[in-house]
Amino acid sequence: MSTTPQHLRAAREHAHAHANDHANGRAHTDAYALADDLAHERVRARAEIDLGALRANVRTLRARVAAGNAQVMAVVKADAYGHGAVPCARAALEAGAAWLGTATPYEALALRAAGIEAPILCWLWTPGGPWRAGIEAGLDMTVSGRWALDEVAEAARAAGRPARIQLKADTGLGRNGCLAGDWPHLVGEALKAQDQGLVRVTGVWSHFACADEPGHPSIAAQLAAFQDMLEYAEKAGVEPEVRHMANSPATLTLPETHFDLVRTGVATYGISPSPELGTPADFGLRPVMRLSASVAGVKRAPAGLGVSYGHHYVTDRETTLALVPLGYADGVPRHASGRGPVLVGDKVRTVAGRVAMDQFVVDLGGDVVEPGERAVLFGPGDDGEPTAEDWARAAGTIAYEIVTRIGARVPRVYLDGTGEEA
Ligand SMILES: *Cc1c(COP(=O)(O)O)cnc(C)c1O
């Protein structure tokens, strides 16, 4: 006889449904799903994802590392930096990416659940795993310390098959990874577990702190430390399938760091890792995301009208104001209040006053556009629209954060490279 009270059962079912949402990589509520189903042309806002550009970016990155025989891992963590993990992973693989990379195990499991069979490395584990699910899904699981090795070996014993693990060296990022002093112990224990048939050490890798700052002294120091730690592991008997270190900036500017594999995130999405390194075009890359909204209202306003919360903007003359139905709930940074650039009616305008949760205003300076006209926040820049980099500058952040934070309420519309919907 079940004694579970109704409300506890309901709460558990709710938690279960939420876990499924998580596994799908996007926490959709019904309202978001409904907007996804409607004709995108008419909806409030959309993020067009140009999969043709993404494929071209992957091919460009492959060509850049081909001389050293390195392969490309497309990093699709954080819902592919806001672009949509599953479609972007598929497009990257079509263009010849050999690996996929995610931060959390659930991101990796969601790719497997979508039927993606390519090698996937996943690097941000917490006690409890899910190691067993990772083993059964054939993930490459990063181990940075003894606790993780113990847990993964235990799960492998229970699963009756070895876990594929990659050892991560902290060569000077000072974040995740095993420091040099603890490395001999970790390598030794991993080899013992390998001898017992519990794990197979498939990779050795590390991550840069300052690869986007050309000439930073930590770059050479990290590379030398990685070579030492790798040599130690190989002499001890590790036979890695892949050795890797380079993120996007290292891939684009430091060929000596390419080893067997490069892990490119932001460059895959056509964004330069840093404006100091160059523009996307300098590297043959093209931005993949274009964020636009349908102007929700245009009105004549008198001089002296305070606009949006706090009245931080006051019209200085009679003018026209357009309402753009996107706000910080959609990932438009509130820090870009009074600064963010938007293309409306063939001119780049500036956000007037505060960005609110769902909307902001631009001053059209007397110009008139029809409600329904597109307001383009950012895109590749070819039609005069701002770029994600411009928004990063306006908000005091990096372009990575601008695209990654575009919220689940904004439908992603996938284009196949011809401008047609995929
Ligand atoms: C996010 C991440 C990357 C990708 O970095 P980009 O600069 O976007 O190319 C590579 N490796 C690790 C470990 C990461 O966390």
PDB file of N, CA, C and O in Angstrom, residues 34-87:
ATOM      1  N   LEU A  34       5.396  26.823 -26.667  1.00  0.00           N
ATOM      2  CA  LEU A  34       4.320  27.307 -27.533  1.00  0.00           C
ATOM      3  C   LEU A  34       4.852  28.354 -28.510  1.00  0.00           C
ATOM      4  O   LEU A  34       4.580  28.307 -29.706  1.00  0.00           O
ATOM      5  N   ALA A  35       5.662  29.278 -27.991  1.00  0.00           N
ATOM      6  CA  ALA A  35       6.232  30.310 -28.874  1.00  0.00           C
ATOM      7  C   ALA A  35       7.106  29.663 -29.938  1.00  0.00           C
ATOM      8  O   ALA A  35       7.133  30.089 -31.086  1.00  0.00           O
ATOM      9  N   ASP A  36       7.825  28.594 -29.558  1.00  0.00           N
ATOM     10  CA  ASP A  36       8.661  27.880 -30.521  1.00  0.00           C
ATOM     11  C   ASP A  36       7.830  27.307 -31.662  1.00  0.00           C
ATOM     12  O   ASP A  36       8.288  27.208 -32.793  1.00  0.00           O
ATOM     13  N   ASP A  37       6.598  26.900 -31.318  1.00  0.00           N
ATOM     14  CA  ASP A  37       5.757  26.245 -32.310  1.00  0.00           C
ATOM     15  C   ASP A  37       5.082  27.228 -33.267  1.00  0.00           C
ATOM     16  O   ASP A  37       4.578  26.845 -34.302  1.00  0.00           O
ATOM     17  N   LEU A  38       5.002  28.488 -32.874  1.00  0.00           N
ATOM     18  CA  LEU A  38       4.270  29.450 -33.705  1.00  0.00           C
ATOM     19  C   LEU A  38       5.137  29.928 -34.867  1.00  0.00           C
ATOM     20  O   LEU A  38       6.341  29.708 -34.897  1.00  0.00           O
ATOM     21  N   ALA A  39       4.504  30.609 -35.783  1.00  0.00           N
ATOM     22  CA  ALA A  39       5.250  31.116 -36.945  1.00  0.00           C
ATOM     23  C   ALA A  39       6.259  32.149 -36.446  1.00  0.00           C
ATOM     24  O   ALA A  39       5.904  33.166 -35.881  1.00  0.00           O
ATOM     25  N   HIS A  40       7.534  31.871 -36.665  1.00  0.00           N
ATOM     26  CA  HIS A  40       8.571  32.709 -36.073  1.00  0.00           C
ATOM     27  C   HIS A  40       8.556  34.131 -36.619  1.00  0.00           C
ATOM     28  O   HIS A  40       8.927  35.066 -35.944  1.00  0.00           O
ATOM     29  N   GLU A  41       8.150  34.279 -37.844  1.00  0.00           N
ATOM     30  CA  GLU A  41       8.124  35.590 -38.477  1.00  0.00           C
ATOM     31  C   GLU A  41       7.320  36.583 -37.642  1.00  0.00           C
ATOM     32  O   GLU A  41       7.608  37.764 -37.620  1.00  0.00           O
ATOM     33  N   ARG A  42       6.301  36.083 -36.972  1.00  0.00           N
ATOM     34  CA  ARG A  42       5.385  36.980 -36.271  1.00  0.00           C
ATOM     35  C   ARG A  42       5.734  37.151 -34.804  1.00  0.00           C
ATOM     36  O   ARG A  42       5.122  37.965 -34.141  1.00  0.00           O
ATOM     37  N   VAL A  43       6.638  36.356 -34.262  1.00  0.00           N
ATOM     38  CA  VAL A  43       6.812  36.395 -32.815  1.00  0.00           C
ATOM     39  C   VAL A  43       7.600  37.617 -32.370  1.00  0.00           C
ATOM     40  O   VAL A  43       8.309  38.245 -33.153  1.00  0.00           O
ATOM     41  N   ARG A  44       7.438  37.894 -31.106  1.00  0.00           N
ATOM     42  CA  ARG A  44       8.058  39.040 -30.447  1.00  0.00           C
ATOM     43  C   ARG A  44       9.540  39.183 -30.771  1.00  0.00           C
ATOM     44  O   ARG A  44      10.034  40.255 -31.093  1.00  0.00           O
ATOM     45  N   ALA A  45      10.252  38.110 -30.626  1.00  0.00           N
ATOM     46  CA  ALA A  45      11.703  38.189 -30.763  1.00  0.00           C
ATOM     47  C   ALA A  45      12.213  36.840 -31.207  1.00  0.00           C
ATOM     48  O   ALA A  45      11.550  35.821 -31.004  1.00  0.00           O
ATOM     49  N   ARG A  46      13.369  36.830 -31.830  1.00  0.00           N
ATOM     50  CA  ARG A  46      13.961  35.549 -32.186  1.00  0.00           C
ATOM     51  C   ARG A  46      15.476  35.694 -32.287  1.00  0.00           C
ATOM     52  O   ARG A  46      15.991  36.780 -32.561  1.00  0.00           O
ATOM     53  N   ALA A  47      16.127  34.578 -32.056  1.00  0.00           N
ATOM     54  CA  ALA A  47      17.574  34.501 -32.276  1.00  0.00           C
ATOM     55  C   ALA A  47      17.757  33.559 -33.444  1.00  0.00           C
ATOM     56  O   ALA A  47      17.501  32.364 -33.333  1.00  0.00           O
ATOM     57  N   GLU A  48      18.146  34.120 -34.584  1.00  0.00           N
ATOM     58  CA  GLU A  48      18.416  33.266 -35.744  1.00  0.00           C
ATOM     59  C   GLU A  48      19.806  32.686 -35.597  1.00  0.00           C
ATOM     60  O   GLU A  48      20.757  33.406 -35.270  1.00  0.00           O
ATOM     61  N   ILE A  49      19.893  31.394 -35.817  1.00  0.00           N
ATOM     62  CA  ILE A  49      21.162  30.682 -35.680  1.00  0.00           C
ATOM     63  C   ILE A  49      21.542  30.177 -37.063  1.00  0.00           C
ATOM     64  O   ILE A  49      20.865  29.302 -37.620  1.00  0.00           O
ATOM     65  N   ASP A  50      22.601  30.741 -37.604  1.00  0.00           N
ATOM     66  CA  ASP A  50      23.014  30.432 -38.976  1.00  0.00           C
ATOM     67  C   ASP A  50      23.945  29.211 -38.949  1.00  0.00           C
ATOM     68  O   ASP A  50      25.156  29.335 -38.751  1.00  0.00           O
ATOM     69  N   LEU A  51      23.353  28.045 -39.143  1.00  0.00           N
ATOM     70  CA  LEU A  51      24.142  26.805 -39.062  1.00  0.00           C
ATOM     71  C   LEU A  51      25.137  26.713 -40.214  1.00  0.00           C
ATOM     72  O   LEU A  51      26.171  26.054 -40.090  1.00  0.00           O
ATOM     73  N   GLY A  52      24.848  27.391 -41.321  1.00  0.00           N
ATOM     74  CA  GLY A  52      25.818  27.432 -42.423  1.00  0.00           C
ATOM     75  C   GLY A  52      27.088  28.154 -41.976  1.00  0.00           C
ATOM     76  O   GLY A  52      28.205  27.720 -42.273  1.00  0.00           O
ATOM     77  N   ALA A  53      26.912  29.264 -41.252  1.00  0.00           N
ATOM     78  CA  ALA A  53      28.075  29.990 -40.733  1.00  0.00           C
ATOM     79  C   ALA A  53      28.827  29.134 -39.726  1.00  0.00           C
ATOM     80  O   ALA A  53      30.059  29.090 -39.726  1.00  0.00           O
ATOM     81  N   LEU A  54      28.080  28.427 -38.888  1.00  0.00           N
ATOM     82  CA  LEU A  54      28.751  27.572 -37.891  1.00  0.00           C
ATOM     83  C   LEU A  54      29.587  26.499 -38.577  1.00  0.00           C
ATOM     84  O   LEU A  54      30.746  26.262 -38.215  1.00  0.00           O
ATOM     85  N   ARG A  55      28.999  25.875 -39.601  1.00  0.00           N
ATOM     86  CA  ARG A  55      29.766  24.842 -40.325  1.00  0.00           C
ATOM     87  C   ARG A  55      31.020  25.444 -40.969  1.00  0.00           C
ATOM     88  O   ARG A  55      32.099  24.858 -40.916  1.00  0.00           O
ATOM     89  N   ALA A  56      30.861  26.622 -41.563  1.00  0.00           N
ATOM     90  CA  ALA A  56      32.024  27.270 -42.200  1.00  0.00           C
ATOM     91  C   ALA A  56      33.084  27.600 -41.143  1.00  0.00           C
ATOM     92  O   ALA A  56      34.288  27.442 -41.394  1.00  0.00           O
ATOM     93  N   ASN A  57      32.654  28.041 -39.966  1.00  0.00           N
ATOM     94  CA  ASN A  57      33.622  28.345 -38.898  1.00  0.00           C
ATOM     95  C   ASN A  57      34.394  27.088 -38.498  1.00  0.00           C
ATOM     96  O   ASN A  57      35.608  27.128 -38.291  1.00  0.00           O
ATOM     97  N   VAL A  58      33.692  25.979 -38.383  1.00  0.00           N
ATOM     98  CA  VAL A  58      34.370  24.729 -38.003  1.00  0.00           C
ATOM     99  C   VAL A  58      35.382  24.338 -39.080  1.00  0.00           C
ATOM    100  O   VAL A  58      36.508  23.945 -38.772  1.00  0.00           O
ATOM    101  N   ARG A  59      34.984  24.500 -40.343  1.00  0.00           N
ATOM    102  CA  ARG A  59      35.933  24.158 -41.416  1.00  0.00           C
ATOM    103  C   ARG A  59      37.156  25.080 -41.370  1.00  0.00           C
ATOM    104  O   ARG A  59      38.289  24.635 -41.579  1.00  0.00           O
ATOM    105  N   THR A  60      36.927  26.359 -41.083  1.00  0.00           N
ATOM    106  CA  THR A  60      38.043  27.310 -40.973  1.00  0.00           C
ATOM    107  C   THR A  60      38.982  26.908 -39.837  1.00  0.00           C
ATOM    108  O   THR A  60      40.211  26.939 -39.979  1.00  0.00           O
ATOM    109  N   LEU A  61      38.401  26.516 -38.709  1.00  0.00           N
ATOM    110  CA  LEU A  61      39.227  26.120 -37.559  1.00  0.00           C
ATOM    111  C   LEU A  61      39.982  24.831 -37.852  1.00  0.00           C
ATOM    112  O   LEU A  61      41.150  24.678 -37.492  1.00  0.00           O
ATOM    113  N   ARG A  62      39.317  23.909 -38.547  1.00  0.00           N
ATOM    114  CA  ARG A  62      40.005  22.656 -38.923  1.00  0.00           C
ATOM    115  C   ARG A  62      41.202  22.952 -39.808  1.00  0.00           C
ATOM    116  O   ARG A  62      42.271  22.378 -39.634  1.00  0.00           O
ATOM    117  N   ALA A  63      40.997  23.861 -40.779  1.00  0.00           N
ATOM    118  CA  ALA A  63      42.098  24.186 -41.695  1.00  0.00           C
ATOM    119  C   ALA A  63      43.261  24.798 -40.917  1.00  0.00           C
ATOM    120  O   ALA A  63      44.427  24.541 -41.205  1.00  0.00           O
ATOM    121  N   ARG A  64      42.954  25.581 -39.892  1.00  0.00           N
ATOM    122  CA  ARG A  64      43.985  26.247 -39.111  1.00  0.00           C
ATOM    123  C   ARG A  64      44.847  25.256 -38.319  1.00  0.00           C
ATOM    124  O   ARG A  64      46.009  25.515 -38.050  1.00  0.00           O
ATOM    125  N   VAL A  65      44.268  24.114 -37.922  1.00  0.00           N
ATOM    126  CA  VAL A  65      45.026  23.170 -37.086  1.00  0.00           C
ATOM    127  C   VAL A  65      45.479  21.941 -37.864  1.00  0.00           C
ATOM    128  O   VAL A  65      46.158  21.069 -37.319  1.00  0.00           O
ATOM    129  N   ALA A  66      45.104  21.889 -39.155  1.00  0.00           N
ATOM    130  CA  ALA A  66      45.393  20.686 -39.947  1.00  0.00           C
ATOM    131  C   ALA A  66      46.888  20.467 -40.127  1.00  0.00           C
ATOM    132  O   ALA A  66      47.355  19.318 -40.128  1.00  0.00           O
ATOM    133  N   ALA A  67      47.654  21.570 -40.240  1.00  0.00           N
ATOM    134  CA  ALA A  67      49.098  21.435 -40.479  1.00  0.00           C
ATOM    135  C   ALA A  67      49.737  20.602 -39.373  1.00  0.00           C
ATOM    136  O   ALA A  67      50.651  19.821 -39.620  1.00  0.00           O
ATOM    137  N   GLY A  68      49.261  20.772 -38.142  1.00  0.00           N
ATOM    138  CA  GLY A  68      49.817  20.010 -37.025  1.00  0.00           C
ATOM    139  C   GLY A  68      49.056  18.723 -36.758  1.00  0.00           C
ATOM    140  O   GLY A  68      49.231  18.107 -35.706  1.00  0.00           O
ATOM    141  N   ASN A  69      48.191  18.337 -37.694  1.00  0.00           N
ATOM    142  CA  ASN A  69      47.397  17.104 -37.532  1.00  0.00           C
ATOM    143  C   ASN A  69      46.503  17.105 -36.305  1.00  0.00           C
ATOM    144  O   ASN A  69      46.193  16.048 -35.762  1.00  0.00           O
ATOM    145  N   ALA A  70      46.106  18.290 -35.864  1.00  0.00           N
ATOM    146  CA  ALA A  70      45.192  18.326 -34.716  1.00  0.00           C
ATOM    147  C   ALA A  70      43.750  18.272 -35.211  1.00  0.00           C
ATOM    148  O   ALA A  70      43.449  18.640 -36.345  1.00  0.00           O
ATOM    149  N   GLN A  71      42.887  17.784 -34.357  1.00  0.00           N
ATOM    150  CA  GLN A  71      41.450  17.750 -34.657  1.00  0.00           C
ATOM    151  C   GLN A  71      40.726  18.811 -33.826  1.00  0.00           C
ATOM    152  O   GLN A  71      41.298  19.396 -32.909  1.00  0.00           O
ATOM    153  N   VAL A  72      39.458  19.016 -34.173  1.00  0.00           N
ATOM    154  CA  VAL A  72      38.670  20.058 -33.508  1.00  0.00           C
ATOM    155  C   VAL A  72      37.611  19.427 -32.600  1.00  0.00           C
ATOM    156  O   VAL A  72      36.881  18.531 -33.016  1.00  0.00           O
ATOM    157  N   MET A  73      37.581  19.904 -31.356  1.00  0.00           N
ATOM    158  CA  MET A  73      36.477  19.616 -30.449  1.00  0.00           C
ATOM    159  C   MET A  73      35.597  20.858 -30.416  1.00  0.00           C
ATOM    160  O   MET A  73      36.068  21.935 -30.028  1.00  0.00           O
ATOM    161  N   ALA A  74      34.337  20.715 -30.824  1.00  0.00           N
ATOM    162  CA  ALA A  74      33.413  21.845 -30.722  1.00  0.00           C
ATOM    163  C   ALA A  74      32.856  21.856 -29.294  1.00  0.00           C
ATOM    164  O   ALA A  74      32.258  20.885 -28.848  1.00  0.00           O
ATOM    165  N   VAL A  75      33.094  22.957 -28.593  1.00  0.00           N
ATOM    166  CA  VAL A  75      32.618  23.066 -27.212  1.00  0.00           C
ATOM    167  C   VAL A  75      31.177  23.579 -27.253  1.00  0.00           C
ATOM    168  O   VAL A  75      30.915  24.671 -27.768  1.00  0.00           O
ATOM    169  N   VAL A  76      30.262  22.753 -26.768  1.00  0.00           N
ATOM    170  CA  VAL A  76      28.826  23.075 -26.851  1.00  0.00           C
ATOM    171  C   VAL A  76      28.195  23.189 -25.463  1.00  0.00           C
ATOM    172  O   VAL A  76      26.985  23.029 -25.308  1.00  0.00           O
ATOM    173  N   LYS A  77      29.021  23.502 -24.470  1.00  0.00           N
ATOM    174  CA  LYS A  77      28.503  23.717 -23.110  1.00  0.00           C
ATOM    175  C   LYS A  77      27.545  24.912 -23.107  1.00  0.00           C
ATOM    176  O   LYS A  77      27.561  25.738 -24.028  1.00  0.00           O
ATOM    177  N   ALA A  78      26.791  25.023 -21.994  1.00  0.00           N
ATOM    178  CA  ALA A  78      25.885  26.160 -21.821  1.00  0.00           C
ATOM    179  C   ALA A  78      24.991  26.342 -23.049  1.00  0.00           C
ATOM    180  O   ALA A  78      24.870  27.437 -23.589  1.00  0.00           O
ATOM    181  N   ASP A  79      24.367  25.221 -23.467  1.00  0.00           N
ATOM    182  CA  ASP A  79      23.470  25.247 -24.629  1.00  0.00           C
ATOM    183  C   ASP A  79      24.167  25.863 -25.843  1.00  0.00           C
ATOM    184  O   ASP A  79      23.592  26.683 -26.562  1.00  0.00           O
ATOM    185  N   ALA A  80      25.416  25.399 -26.060  1.00  0.00           N
ATOM    186  CA  ALA A  80      26.219  25.918 -27.176  1.00  0.00           C
ATOM    187  C   ALA A  80      26.307  27.448 -27.110  1.00  0.00           C
ATOM    188  O   ALA A  80      26.022  28.152 -28.079  1.00  0.00           O
ATOM    189  N   TYR A  81      26.722  27.949 -25.930  1.00  0.00           N
ATOM    190  CA  TYR A  81      26.890  29.393 -25.724  1.00  0.00           C
ATOM    191  C   TYR A  81      25.601  30.120 -26.120  1.00  0.00           C
ATOM    192  O   TYR A  81      25.622  31.208 -26.704  1.00  0.00           O
ATOM    193  N   GLY A  82      24.472  29.474 -25.776  1.00  0.00           N
ATOM    194  CA  GLY A  82      23.179  30.100 -26.035  1.00  0.00           C
ATOM    195  C   GLY A  82      22.618  29.843 -27.428  1.00  0.00           C
ATOM    196  O   GLY A  82      21.513  30.293 -27.728  1.00  0.00           O
ATOM    197  N   HIS A  83      23.352  29.118 -28.264  1.00  0.00           N
ATOM    198  CA  HIS A  83      22.917  28.923 -29.655  1.00  0.00           C
ATOM    199  C   HIS A  83      22.064  27.671 -29.847  1.00  0.00           C
ATOM    200  O   HIS A  83      21.464  27.497 -30.915  1.00  0.00           O
ATOM    201  N   GLY A  84      22.024  26.791 -28.840  1.00  0.00           N
ATOM    202  CA  GLY A  84      21.244  25.546 -28.961  1.00  0.00           C
ATOM    203  C   GLY A  84      22.176  24.356 -29.146  1.00  0.00           C
ATOM    204  O   GLY A  84      22.779  24.185 -30.215  1.00  0.00           O
ATOM    205  N   ALA A  85      22.309  23.529 -28.111  1.00  0.00           N
ATOM    206  CA  ALA A  85      23.367  22.511 -28.095  1.00  0.00           C
ATOM    207  C   ALA A  85      23.203  21.456 -29.192  1.00  0.00           C
ATOM    208  O   ALA A  85      24.162  21.139 -29.892  1.00  0.00           O
ATOM    209  N   VAL A  86      22.000  20.909 -29.326  1.00  0.00           N
ATOM    210  CA  VAL A  86      21.868  19.760 -30.234  1.00  0.00           C
ATOM    211  C   VAL A  86      22.041  20.168 -31.703  1.00  0.00           C
ATOM    212  O   VAL A  86      22.854  19.571 -32.411  1.00  0.00           O
ATOM    213  N   PRO A  87      21.337  21.191 -32.188  1.00  0.00           N
ATOM    214  CA  PRO A  87      21.542  21.572 -33.595  1.00  0.00           C
ATOM    215  C   PRO A  87      22.975  22.013 -33.880  1.00  0.00           C
ATOM    216  O   PRO A  87      23.528  21.693 -34.944  1.00  0.00           O
TER     217      PRO A  87
END
